[in-house]
CSV table of C-alpha atoms in Angstrom, one decimal:
chain,number,residue,atom,x,y,z
R,604,MET,CA,-24.2,23.4,0.8
R,605,SER,CA,-21.9,21.2,2.9
R,606,ARG,CA,-18.3,22.1,3.3
R,607,VAL,CA,-17.2,18.9,1.6
R,608,LEU,CA,-19.3,19.5,-1.5
R,609,PHE,CA,-18.2,23.1,-1.6
R,610,LEU,CA,-14.5,22.1,-1.4
R,611,LEU,CA,-15.0,19.6,-4.2
R,612,LEU,CA,-16.8,22.2,-6.4
R,613,VAL,CA,-14.4,25.1,-5.8
R,614,MET,CA,-11.5,24.5,-8.2
R,615,THR,CA,-8.7,26.4,-9.8
R,616,GLY,CA,-8.5,30.1,-10.6
R,617,LEU,CA,-6.1,33.0,-10.4
R,618,MET,CA,-6.2,36.7,-10.1
R,619,VAL,CA,-6.7,37.0,-13.9
R,620,THR,CA,-7.1,33.5,-15.3
R,621,LEU,CA,-5.6,30.2,-14.2
R,622,THR,CA,-3.5,28.6,-16.8
R,623,SER,CA,-3.1,24.8,-16.9
R,624,CYS,CA,-0.2,23.5,-14.8
R,625,LYS,CA,-0.4,19.9,-16.1
R,626,SER,CA,1.9,20.3,-19.0
R,627,ASP,CA,5.1,18.2,-19.7
R,628,PRO,CA,6.4,17.4,-16.2
R,629,GLU,CA,9.9,16.6,-17.5
R,630,ARG,CA,10.4,20.1,-19.0
R,631,THR,CA,13.4,21.9,-17.6
R,632,PHE,CA,14.4,25.6,-17.8
R,633,SER,CA,17.4,27.2,-19.2
R,634,LYS,CA,18.7,30.5,-17.7
R,635,ARG,CA,17.3,32.2,-20.8
R,636,ASP,CA,13.6,31.2,-20.4
R,637,LEU,CA,13.5,31.0,-16.6
R,638,ASN,CA,11.4,33.7,-14.9
R,639,ASP,CA,13.8,35.2,-12.4
R,640,LEU,CA,13.6,38.4,-10.5
R,641,PRO,CA,14.5,40.8,-13.4
R,642,GLN,CA,11.8,39.3,-15.6
R,643,ILE,CA,9.2,39.4,-12.8
R,644,LEU,CA,10.0,43.1,-12.1
R,645,GLU,CA,9.9,43.9,-15.8
R,646,GLN,CA,6.4,42.3,-16.1
R,647,GLY,CA,5.3,44.1,-13.0
R,648,ARG,CA,3.6,41.0,-11.4
R,649,LEU,CA,4.5,38.1,-9.1
R,650,ILE,CA,2.5,34.9,-9.8
R,651,ALA,CA,2.2,32.7,-6.8
R,652,ILE,CA,0.4,29.5,-6.3
R,653,THR,CA,-1.2,28.6,-3.0
R,654,ASP,CA,-4.1,26.5,-1.7
R,655,TYR,CA,-7.5,27.4,-0.4
R,656,ASN,CA,-8.3,26.5,3.2
R,657,SER,CA,-9.2,28.2,6.5
R,658,THR,CA,-5.7,29.6,7.1
R,659,ASN,CA,-3.8,30.1,3.8
R,660,TYR,CA,-6.3,31.8,1.5
R,661,PHE,CA,-10.1,32.3,1.8
R,662,ILE,CA,-12.8,34.9,1.6
R,663,TYR,CA,-14.5,36.2,4.7
R,664,ARG,CA,-17.2,38.9,4.7
R,665,GLY,CA,-16.3,39.6,1.1
R,666,GLN,CA,-12.6,40.2,1.7
R,667,PRO,CA,-9.7,38.0,0.6
R,668,MET,CA,-7.7,36.8,3.6
R,669,GLY,CA,-5.2,34.2,4.7
R,670,TYR,CA,-1.8,33.7,6.1
R,671,GLN,CA,-0.1,33.0,2.8
R,672,TYR,CA,-2.2,35.6,1.0
R,673,GLU,CA,-1.1,38.4,3.4
R,674,LEU,CA,2.5,37.4,3.3
R,675,LEU,CA,2.4,37.3,-0.5
R,676,GLN,CA,0.7,40.7,-0.6
R,677,ASP,CA,3.4,42.2,1.7
R,678,LEU,CA,6.1,40.6,-0.5
R,679,ALA,CA,4.6,42.1,-3.7
R,680,ASP,CA,4.4,45.5,-2.0
R,681,HIS,CA,8.0,45.2,-1.0
R,682,LEU,CA,8.9,44.5,-4.7
R,683,ASN,CA,6.4,47.3,-5.8
R,684,ILE,CA,4.6,44.9,-8.2
R,685,LYS,CA,1.2,43.4,-8.5
R,686,LEU,CA,0.3,40.0,-7.0
R,687,GLU,CA,-1.5,37.3,-9.0
R,688,VAL,CA,-2.7,34.3,-7.1
R,689,VAL,CA,-3.1,30.8,-8.6
R,690,VAL,CA,-5.1,28.3,-6.6
R,691,SER,CA,-4.7,24.6,-6.4
R,692,ASN,CA,-5.2,22.0,-3.7
R,693,ASP,CA,-3.5,19.3,-5.7
R,694,LEU,CA,0.2,19.2,-4.8
R,695,GLU,CA,1.3,17.5,-8.0
R,696,GLU,CA,-0.5,20.2,-10.0
R,697,THR,CA,1.2,22.8,-7.8
R,698,PHE,CA,4.7,21.5,-8.4
R,699,ASN,CA,4.0,21.2,-12.1
R,700,CYS,CA,2.8,24.8,-12.2
R,701,LEU,CA,6.1,26.0,-10.9
R,702,ARG,CA,8.1,23.5,-13.0
R,703,MET,CA,6.4,24.7,-16.2
R,704,GLY,CA,6.9,28.3,-15.4
R,705,ASP,CA,3.1,29.1,-15.1
R,706,CYS,CA,3.9,30.6,-11.7
R,707,ASP,CA,7.0,32.1,-10.0
R,708,LEU,CA,6.6,30.9,-6.5
R,709,ILE,CA,4.9,28.1,-4.4
R,710,ALA,CA,3.5,29.8,-1.3
R,711,LEU,CA,2.6,26.9,1.0
R,712,ASN,CA,3.8,25.4,4.2
R,713,LEU,CA,6.3,23.2,2.5
R,714,THR,CA,8.7,21.0,4.4
R,715,ILE,CA,12.1,20.7,2.8
R,716,THR,CA,12.9,17.2,1.8
R,717,ARG,CA,15.9,15.7,-0.1
R,718,GLU,CA,13.6,14.6,-3.0
R,719,ARG,CA,12.1,18.1,-3.3
R,720,LYS,CA,15.5,19.8,-3.2
R,721,LYS,CA,16.5,17.8,-6.3
R,722,LYS,CA,13.7,19.6,-8.2
R,723,PHE,CA,13.3,23.1,-6.6
R,724,ASP,CA,15.1,25.7,-4.5
R,725,PHE,CA,13.6,26.7,-1.2
R,726,THR,CA,13.5,30.0,0.6
R,727,VAL,CA,14.5,30.4,4.3
R,728,PRO,CA,11.7,29.3,6.5
R,729,HIS,CA,8.6,31.5,7.0
R,730,SER,CA,7.5,29.5,10.0
R,731,GLN,CA,8.0,26.3,11.9
R,732,THR,CA,5.7,23.5,13.1
R,733,ARG,CA,5.6,19.8,13.7
R,734,GLN,CA,3.3,17.1,12.3
R,735,VAL,CA,0.6,15.7,14.6
R,736,LEU,CA,-1.8,12.8,14.5
R,737,VAL,CA,-5.4,13.9,14.2
R,738,GLN,CA,-7.8,11.5,15.9
R,739,ARG,CA,-11.3,11.5,17.3
R,740,LYS,CA,-12.0,11.7,21.0
R,741,PRO,CA,-14.1,8.9,22.4
R,742,GLU,CA,-17.9,9.1,22.7
R,743,GLY,CA,-18.9,11.0,25.8
R,744,TRP,CA,-15.5,12.7,26.1
R,745,GLU,CA,-17.1,15.8,27.5
R,746,LYS,CA,-17.8,13.9,30.8
R,747,MET,CA,-14.5,12.2,31.0
R,748,THR,CA,-11.3,13.3,32.8
R,749,GLU,CA,-8.2,14.0,30.7
R,750,SER,CA,-6.6,10.8,31.8
R,751,GLN,CA,-9.6,8.8,30.7
R,752,ILE,CA,-9.6,10.4,27.3
R,753,ASP,CA,-5.8,9.8,27.0
R,754,ARG,CA,-6.2,6.1,27.7
R,755,SER,CA,-8.6,5.7,24.7
R,756,LEU,CA,-6.3,7.6,22.2
R,757,ILE,CA,-3.0,6.9,20.5
R,758,ARG,CA,-0.2,8.6,22.5
R,759,ASN,CA,2.7,6.4,21.5
R,760,GLN,CA,3.7,6.2,17.9
R,761,LEU,CA,4.3,2.5,18.2
R,762,ASP,CA,0.6,2.1,18.6
R,763,LEU,CA,0.1,3.1,15.0
R,764,GLU,CA,0.9,-0.5,14.0
R,765,ASN,CA,-1.6,-1.7,11.5
R,766,LYS,CA,-3.7,1.4,11.9
R,767,LYS,CA,-5.2,3.0,8.7
R,768,VAL,CA,-3.9,6.6,8.3
R,769,TYR,CA,-5.1,8.8,5.5
R,770,VAL,CA,-2.8,11.4,4.1
R,771,GLN,CA,-2.7,13.8,1.1
R,772,GLN,CA,-0.9,12.5,-2.0
R,773,ASN,CA,2.6,13.8,-2.7
R,774,SER,CA,2.6,15.5,0.8
R,775,ALA,CA,5.3,15.5,3.4
R,776,TYR,CA,2.8,13.7,5.6
R,777,TYR,CA,2.9,10.7,3.4
R,778,ASN,CA,6.7,10.7,3.4
R,779,ARG,CA,6.7,11.1,7.2
R,780,MET,CA,4.4,8.1,7.6
R,781,LEU,CA,6.8,6.0,5.5
R,782,ASN,CA,9.7,7.0,7.6
R,783,LEU,CA,7.8,6.4,10.8
R,784,GLU,CA,6.9,2.9,9.6
R,785,GLU,CA,10.6,2.2,9.3
R,786,GLU,CA,11.3,3.7,12.7
R,787,ILE,CA,8.7,1.6,14.6
R,788,GLY,CA,9.6,-1.5,12.6
R,789,ASP,CA,6.1,-2.4,11.8
R,790,THR,CA,3.4,-1.7,9.2
R,791,ILE,CA,1.2,1.4,9.1
R,792,ASP,CA,-1.6,1.1,6.6
R,793,ILE,CA,-0.9,4.4,4.8
R,794,ILE,CA,-3.7,5.5,2.4
R,795,ASP,CA,-2.7,8.4,0.2
R,796,VAL,CA,-5.7,10.3,-1.3
R,797,PRO,CA,-6.2,13.5,-3.3
R,798,GLU,CA,-8.0,15.3,-0.5
R,799,ASP,CA,-6.1,18.0,1.3
R,800,ALA,CA,-5.3,18.1,5.0
R,801,GLU,CA,-8.2,20.2,6.1
R,802,THR,CA,-10.7,18.0,4.2
R,803,LEU,CA,-9.2,14.9,5.9
R,804,ILE,CA,-9.4,16.6,9.3
R,805,MET,CA,-13.1,17.2,8.7
R,806,MET,CA,-13.5,13.5,7.7
R,807,VAL,CA,-12.0,12.4,11.0
R,808,ALA,CA,-14.3,14.7,12.9
R,809,ASP,CA,-17.3,13.3,11.0
R,810,SER,CA,-16.3,9.7,11.6
R,811,GLN,CA,-15.6,9.0,8.0
R,812,ILE,CA,-12.0,8.0,8.7
R,813,ASP,CA,-10.2,7.5,12.0
R,814,TYR,CA,-6.7,9.0,11.5
R,815,THR,CA,-4.9,11.6,9.5
R,816,VAL,CA,-1.8,13.7,9.8
R,817,ALA,CA,-1.5,17.5,9.6
R,818,ASP,CA,0.8,20.4,10.6
R,819,GLU,CA,0.1,21.2,14.2
R,820,ASN,CA,-0.7,24.9,13.6
R,821,ILE,CA,-3.4,24.0,11.1
R,822,ALA,CA,-4.7,21.1,13.2
R,823,LEU,CA,-5.1,23.4,16.2
R,824,VAL,CA,-7.0,25.9,14.2
R,825,ASN,CA,-9.4,23.2,13.0
R,826,GLN,CA,-9.7,21.8,16.5
R,827,THR,CA,-11.4,25.0,17.5
R,828,TYR,CA,-14.1,24.2,14.9
R,829,TYR,CA,-14.2,20.5,15.7
R,830,PRO,CA,-13.8,20.1,19.5
R,831,ASN,CA,-14.2,16.3,19.3
R,832,LEU,CA,-10.7,16.1,17.7
R,833,ASP,CA,-7.5,15.4,19.5
R,834,VAL,CA,-4.2,16.7,18.0
R,835,LYS,CA,-1.8,16.3,20.9
R,836,THR,CA,0.2,13.3,19.6
R,837,ALA,CA,3.3,14.5,17.6
R,838,VAL,CA,4.6,12.3,14.8
R,839,SER,CA,7.6,14.4,13.9
R,840,PHE,CA,10.2,16.7,15.3
R,841,PRO,CA,9.7,20.5,14.7
R,842,GLN,CA,10.1,21.2,11.0
R,843,ASN,CA,10.9,24.3,9.0
R,844,LEU,CA,8.2,25.4,6.5
R,845,ALA,CA,9.3,27.4,3.4
R,846,TRP,CA,8.3,28.5,0.0
R,847,ALA,CA,9.7,27.1,-3.3
R,848,VAL,CA,11.1,28.6,-6.5
R,849,ASN,CA,12.5,27.1,-9.6
R,850,THR,CA,16.1,25.9,-9.5
R,851,GLY,CA,18.1,28.7,-11.1
R,852,ALA,CA,15.8,31.5,-10.0
R,853,ASP,CA,18.7,32.6,-7.8
R,854,GLU,CA,18.0,36.4,-7.7
R,855,LEU,CA,14.3,35.8,-6.8
R,856,ARG,CA,15.3,33.4,-4.0
R,857,LYS,CA,17.9,35.8,-2.6
R,858,GLU,CA,15.5,38.7,-2.7
R,859,ILE,CA,12.8,36.7,-0.9
R,860,ASN,CA,15.3,35.4,1.6
R,861,GLY,CA,16.6,38.9,2.5
R,862,TRP,CA,13.0,40.1,2.8
R,863,LEU,CA,11.9,37.2,5.0
R,864,GLU,CA,14.9,37.4,7.3
R,865,VAL,CA,13.8,40.9,8.3
R,866,TYR,CA,10.1,40.4,7.9
R,867,ARG,CA,9.9,37.4,10.3
R,868,LYS,CA,11.3,39.6,13.1
R,869,SER,CA,8.7,42.4,12.5
R,870,THR,CA,5.6,43.2,14.5
R,871,ARG,CA,3.6,42.9,11.2
R,872,TYR,CA,4.6,39.3,10.8
R,873,ALA,CA,3.7,38.5,14.4
R,874,VAL,CA,0.3,40.1,14.0
R,875,ILE,CA,-0.4,38.0,10.8
R,876,TYR,CA,0.8,34.7,12.3
R,877,ASN,CA,-1.2,35.2,15.5
R,878,LYS,CA,-4.3,36.2,13.6
R,879,TYR,CA,-4.5,33.0,11.7
R,880,PHE,CA,-2.9,30.4,14.1
R,881,LYS,CA,-3.4,31.7,17.6
R,882,ASN,CA,-6.6,33.7,17.5
R,883,ASN,CA,-9.6,32.3,19.3
R,884,ARG,CA,-11.9,33.9,16.7
R,885,SER,CA,-10.9,31.3,14.2
R,886,ALA,CA,-13.8,29.0,15.2
R,887,SER,CA,-16.4,31.8,14.8
R,888,ILE,CA,-15.0,32.8,11.4
R,889,MET,CA,-15.1,29.2,10.2
R,890,LYS,CA,-18.7,28.8,11.5
R,891,SER,CA,-19.8,32.1,9.9
R,892,ASP,CA,-22.3,32.0,7.0
R,893,LEU,CA,-19.9,34.5,5.3
R,894,PHE,CA,-16.8,32.2,5.5
R,895,THR,CA,-16.7,31.0,1.9
R,896,LEU,CA,-15.1,27.6,2.4
R,897,SER,CA,-18.1,26.4,4.5
R,898,SER,CA,-20.9,28.5,3.0
R,899,GLY,CA,-20.0,29.4,-0.6
R,900,THR,CA,-21.5,32.9,0.1
R,901,ILE,CA,-20.0,36.3,-0.2
R,902,SER,CA,-22.7,38.4,1.5
R,903,ASN,CA,-26.1,38.4,3.0
R,904,TYR,CA,-27.4,39.8,-0.2
R,905,ASP,CA,-26.2,37.1,-2.7
R,906,VAL,CA,-29.7,36.2,-3.8
R,907,TYR,CA,-30.5,39.7,-4.9
R,908,ILE,CA,-27.0,40.1,-6.4
R,909,LYS,CA,-27.4,37.0,-8.5
R,910,GLN,CA,-30.9,38.0,-9.6
R,911,TYR,CA,-30.0,41.5,-10.8
R,912,SER,CA,-26.6,40.7,-12.2
R,913,ARG,CA,-28.3,38.2,-14.6
R,914,GLU,CA,-30.4,41.1,-15.9
R,915,ILE,CA,-27.3,43.1,-16.9
R,916,GLY,CA,-25.3,40.1,-18.1
R,917,TRP,CA,-22.6,40.3,-15.4
R,918,ASP,CA,-21.1,37.6,-13.3
R,919,TRP,CA,-22.7,37.9,-9.9
R,920,ARG,CA,-19.3,37.8,-8.3
R,921,LEU,CA,-18.2,40.9,-10.2
R,922,LEU,CA,-21.3,42.8,-9.0
R,923,ALA,CA,-20.6,41.6,-5.4
R,924,SER,CA,-17.1,43.0,-5.7
R,925,LEU,CA,-18.4,46.3,-6.8
R,926,ILE,CA,-20.9,46.4,-3.9
R,927,TYR,CA,-18.1,45.5,-1.4
R,928,GLN,CA,-16.0,48.3,-2.8
R,929,GLU,CA,-18.8,50.8,-2.5
R,930,SER,CA,-20.3,49.9,0.9
R,931,ARG,CA,-18.7,46.8,2.4
R,932,PHE,CA,-22.2,45.3,2.1
R,933,ASN,CA,-23.6,47.9,4.5
R,934,PRO,CA,-27.1,49.1,3.4
R,935,ALA,CA,-26.8,52.1,5.7
R,936,ALA,CA,-23.4,53.3,4.4
R,937,SER,CA,-23.1,57.0,3.5
R,938,SER,CA,-20.2,59.0,2.0
R,939,TRP,CA,-19.0,62.5,2.5
R,940,ALA,CA,-20.3,63.4,-0.9
R,941,GLY,CA,-23.9,62.2,-0.1
R,942,ALA,CA,-23.8,58.8,-1.7
R,943,ARG,CA,-25.9,56.3,0.2
R,944,GLY,CA,-26.7,52.6,0.5
R,945,LEU,CA,-25.3,49.3,-0.7
R,946,MET,CA,-24.6,50.7,-4.2
R,947,GLN,CA,-23.6,54.2,-3.0
R,948,LEU,CA,-25.9,56.0,-5.4
R,949,MET,CA,-25.8,59.8,-5.4
R,950,PRO,CA,-29.2,61.3,-4.4
R,951,SER,CA,-30.1,62.5,-8.0
R,952,THR,CA,-29.2,59.0,-9.4
R,953,ALA,CA,-31.2,57.3,-6.7
R,954,ARG,CA,-34.2,59.4,-7.4
R,955,ARG,CA,-33.8,58.7,-11.2
R,956,PHE,CA,-34.0,55.0,-10.5
R,957,GLY,CA,-36.7,55.1,-7.9
R,958,VAL,CA,-34.9,54.4,-4.6
R,959,SER,CA,-34.0,56.3,-1.4
R,960,SER,CA,-31.8,55.7,1.5
R,961,LYS,CA,-34.7,53.9,3.2
R,962,SER,CA,-35.3,51.4,0.4
R,963,PRO,CA,-34.7,47.7,1.1
R,964,ALA,CA,-31.5,46.1,0.0
R,965,SER,CA,-33.2,44.4,-2.9
R,966,GLU,CA,-34.4,47.7,-4.3
R,967,GLN,CA,-31.0,49.3,-3.8
R,968,ILE,CA,-29.4,46.6,-5.8
R,969,ARG,CA,-32.1,46.8,-8.5
R,970,ALA,CA,-31.5,50.5,-8.9
R,971,GLY,CA,-27.7,50.1,-8.9
R,972,THR,CA,-27.9,47.5,-11.7
R,973,GLU,CA,-30.2,49.7,-13.7
R,974,PHE,CA,-27.7,52.5,-13.4
R,975,ILE,CA,-25.0,50.1,-14.5
R,976,LYS,CA,-27.1,49.0,-17.5
R,977,TRP,CA,-27.6,52.7,-18.4
R,978,LEU,CA,-23.8,53.3,-18.3
R,979,ASP,CA,-23.1,50.2,-20.4
R,980,ASN,CA,-25.5,51.5,-23.1
R,981,ARG,CA,-23.6,54.8,-23.0
R,982,PHE,CA,-20.3,53.1,-23.8
R,983,ALA,CA,-21.6,50.4,-26.2
R,984,GLU,CA,-20.7,52.3,-29.4
R,985,GLU,CA,-17.3,53.4,-28.3
R,986,ILE,CA,-16.2,50.2,-26.6
R,987,PRO,CA,-17.7,47.3,-28.7
R,988,ASP,CA,-16.1,44.5,-26.6
R,989,PRO,CA,-18.5,43.8,-23.7
R,990,GLU,CA,-15.7,42.4,-21.4
R,991,GLU,CA,-13.5,45.3,-22.0
R,992,ARG,CA,-16.4,47.7,-21.5
R,993,ILE,CA,-16.8,46.5,-18.0
R,994,LYS,CA,-13.8,48.5,-16.9
R,995,PHE,CA,-15.1,51.6,-18.5
R,996,VAL,CA,-18.5,51.1,-16.8
R,997,LEU,CA,-16.8,50.6,-13.4
R,998,ALA,CA,-14.8,53.8,-13.9
R,999,ALA,CA,-17.9,55.7,-14.9
R,1000,TYR,CA,-19.8,54.4,-12.0
R,1001,ASN,CA,-17.1,55.9,-9.7
R,1002,VAL,CA,-16.4,59.2,-11.4
R,1003,GLY,CA,-19.2,59.7,-13.9
R,1004,PRO,CA,-19.3,59.0,-17.6
R,1005,GLY,CA,-18.2,62.5,-18.7
R,1006,HIS,CA,-14.7,62.2,-17.3
R,1007,ILE,CA,-14.3,58.8,-19.0
R,1008,PHE,CA,-15.4,60.1,-22.3
R,1009,ASP,CA,-12.8,62.9,-21.9
R,1010,ALA,CA,-10.1,60.2,-21.2
R,1011,ILE,CA,-11.2,58.3,-24.3
R,1012,THR,CA,-10.9,61.5,-26.3
R,1013,LEU,CA,-7.4,62.2,-25.0
R,1014,THR,CA,-6.3,58.7,-25.6
R,1015,GLU,CA,-7.3,58.8,-29.2
R,1016,LYS,CA,-5.8,62.3,-29.7
R,1017,ASN,CA,-2.5,61.0,-28.4
R,1018,GLY,CA,-2.3,58.1,-30.7
R,1019,MET,CA,-3.2,55.3,-28.3
R,1020,ASP,CA,-6.1,52.8,-28.4
R,1021,PRO,CA,-9.4,54.4,-27.1
R,1022,THR,CA,-11.1,51.0,-26.9
R,1023,LEU,CA,-8.7,49.5,-24.3
R,1024,TRP,CA,-8.6,50.4,-20.7
R,1025,HIS,CA,-5.3,49.0,-19.5
R,1026,ASP,CA,-2.2,51.1,-20.4
R,1027,ASN,CA,-4.4,53.2,-22.7
R,1028,VAL,CA,-7.5,55.0,-21.5
R,1029,GLU,CA,-6.5,54.6,-17.8
R,1030,VAL,CA,-3.3,56.5,-18.6
R,1031,TYR,CA,-5.2,59.6,-19.7
R,1032,LEU,CA,-7.7,59.4,-16.9
R,1033,LEU,CA,-4.7,59.6,-14.6
R,1034,LYS,CA,-3.5,62.7,-16.6
R,1035,LYS,CA,-6.8,64.5,-16.0
R,1036,SER,CA,-5.4,65.8,-12.7
R,1037,ASP,CA,-2.7,67.6,-14.8
R,1038,PRO,CA,-3.6,71.1,-16.1
R,1039,LYS,CA,-1.9,70.3,-19.4
R,1040,TYR,CA,-4.6,67.7,-20.0
R,1041,TYR,CA,-7.7,68.8,-18.2
R,1042,ARG,CA,-7.4,72.2,-19.9
R,1043,ASP,CA,-7.1,70.6,-23.3
R,1044,GLU,CA,-9.5,72.2,-25.8
R,1045,ASP,CA,-11.2,68.9,-26.4
R,1046,VAL,CA,-11.8,68.1,-22.7
R,1047,LYS,CA,-15.3,69.0,-21.6
R,1048,TYR,CA,-15.5,68.0,-18.0
R,1049,GLY,CA,-12.2,69.5,-16.6
R,1050,TYR,CA,-10.3,68.2,-13.6
R,1051,ALA,CA,-10.7,64.7,-12.3
R,1052,ARG,CA,-9.1,62.7,-9.4
R,1053,GLY,CA,-8.0,60.1,-11.8
R,1054,ARG,CA,-5.9,58.1,-9.3
R,1055,GLU,CA,-9.0,57.4,-7.2
R,1056,THR,CA,-10.9,56.0,-10.1
R,1057,TYR,CA,-7.9,54.1,-11.4
R,1058,ASN,CA,-7.6,52.4,-8.0
R,1059,PHE,CA,-11.3,51.8,-7.8
R,1060,VAL,CA,-11.3,49.8,-11.1
R,1061,TYR,CA,-8.2,47.9,-10.2
R,1062,GLN,CA,-9.5,46.9,-6.8
R,1063,VAL,CA,-12.9,45.8,-8.0
R,1064,MET,CA,-11.4,43.7,-10.7
R,1065,GLU,CA,-8.7,42.3,-8.4
R,1066,ARG,CA,-11.3,41.3,-5.7
R,1067,TYR,CA,-13.5,39.8,-8.5
R,1068,GLU,CA,-10.6,37.5,-9.4
R,1069,HIS,CA,-10.2,36.4,-5.8
R,1070,TYR,CA,-13.9,35.7,-5.7
R,1071,LYS,CA,-13.6,33.6,-8.9
R,1072,ASN,CA,-10.7,31.7,-7.3
R,1073,LEU,CA,-12.7,30.7,-4.3
R,1074,ILE,CA,-16.4,30.9,-5.0
R,1075,GLU,CA,-18.3,28.7,-7.5
R,1076,ASP,CA,-20.4,30.6,-10.0
R,1077,GLN,CA,-23.7,29.1,-8.6
R,1078,PRO,CA,-26.1,31.1,-10.7
R,1079,LEU,CA,-29.6,31.8,-9.3
R,1080,GLN,CA,-31.9,28.9,-10.0
R,1081,ASP,CA,-35.1,29.7,-11.9
R,1082,SER,CA,-38.1,29.1,-9.8
């Protein structure tokens, strides 16, 4: 699938579910209904909206990555709460999402303008860049000298007179082009379109358009992928890039500012920034079949994952997340306990379902899904909701069904809901490392490392939500 088509197909999502951000744009908040830091901490989650591209948020080799994603994860860790990511590449929708209270924070490379400051508050800068003109080098540029290339390109902003420049709607690039038009005292044919900066960069490289404008750091990353592009011509002074919060979310803004002031001076921040904006491996990542924005794939085994997930009624991206958690898609993986292969089946389970460590990947996935189906049948009576049952099956896959049935028993015995995982059965699974609970007369399977299984379920489900954010469902086509 072409990168353009994939970018058009991949739409909104979030770590749990993306709510609509296109409600009444005129709604304003009172101090009472605004989600400020105390409410966020009480809820135990930070909801941030960002965009999907080759730097901010993407999936590579099954793992969620990105400059904004890693900064947000570190902020959530600092606050000791969970992170939920909302995805949108539409700036109007993004601003509405914050305005309507569907998210707490816009985590983008936002320039701070007078117009935007009327509607939102901004954090201290997380980085700095300048805007550059993205244009195509001339035919045969590989055999030209640098001065020959320069003579065929726009190097003076005055030469943008009557040139057609495509920029993203509602972006700082559009406003900058309007200002530049005034500064040069002549007309620039500014075409504002819904496509984001990276899509427009690709369109320049593919000769669909001649000019666009982008942040220099993003343009340089994309130039490694499209060497026929030139991004040397600046069209702005250096600009601070920041995050946005709702006006009135003063405690949240102050907390983020205090954290950013320290964080930006840290080695950790330098490593993250360099990884995404100064790493020569960017081009190889973007060209990889496992870079989701260009390929739409998660692993080399997607065909088998789609085939066998259909047989158990699971979303293939959920099964992919489980396999990543178990083996990082390594068919030769082995654990200290003797589990082997993509699905990390224990030897007795593998024999039961007819595979060995030498079986091909397709057979390993087939056996793993048969085991999942067996577990699902075990819990069908106790947990009638199939969506809720997934968490119980994941837990049982990790620690065995006996410990999960014990946790169900303890949950019911202590007056909580034995059919719900979150804040109910998971609580008593965690307690199964406490003698008071694993020695209970109704517990049959004794001690369990509940924290390990709790984390397993959470991480599989969290990664699944990232996959849904960025990867189209794309079910296997019937032959």
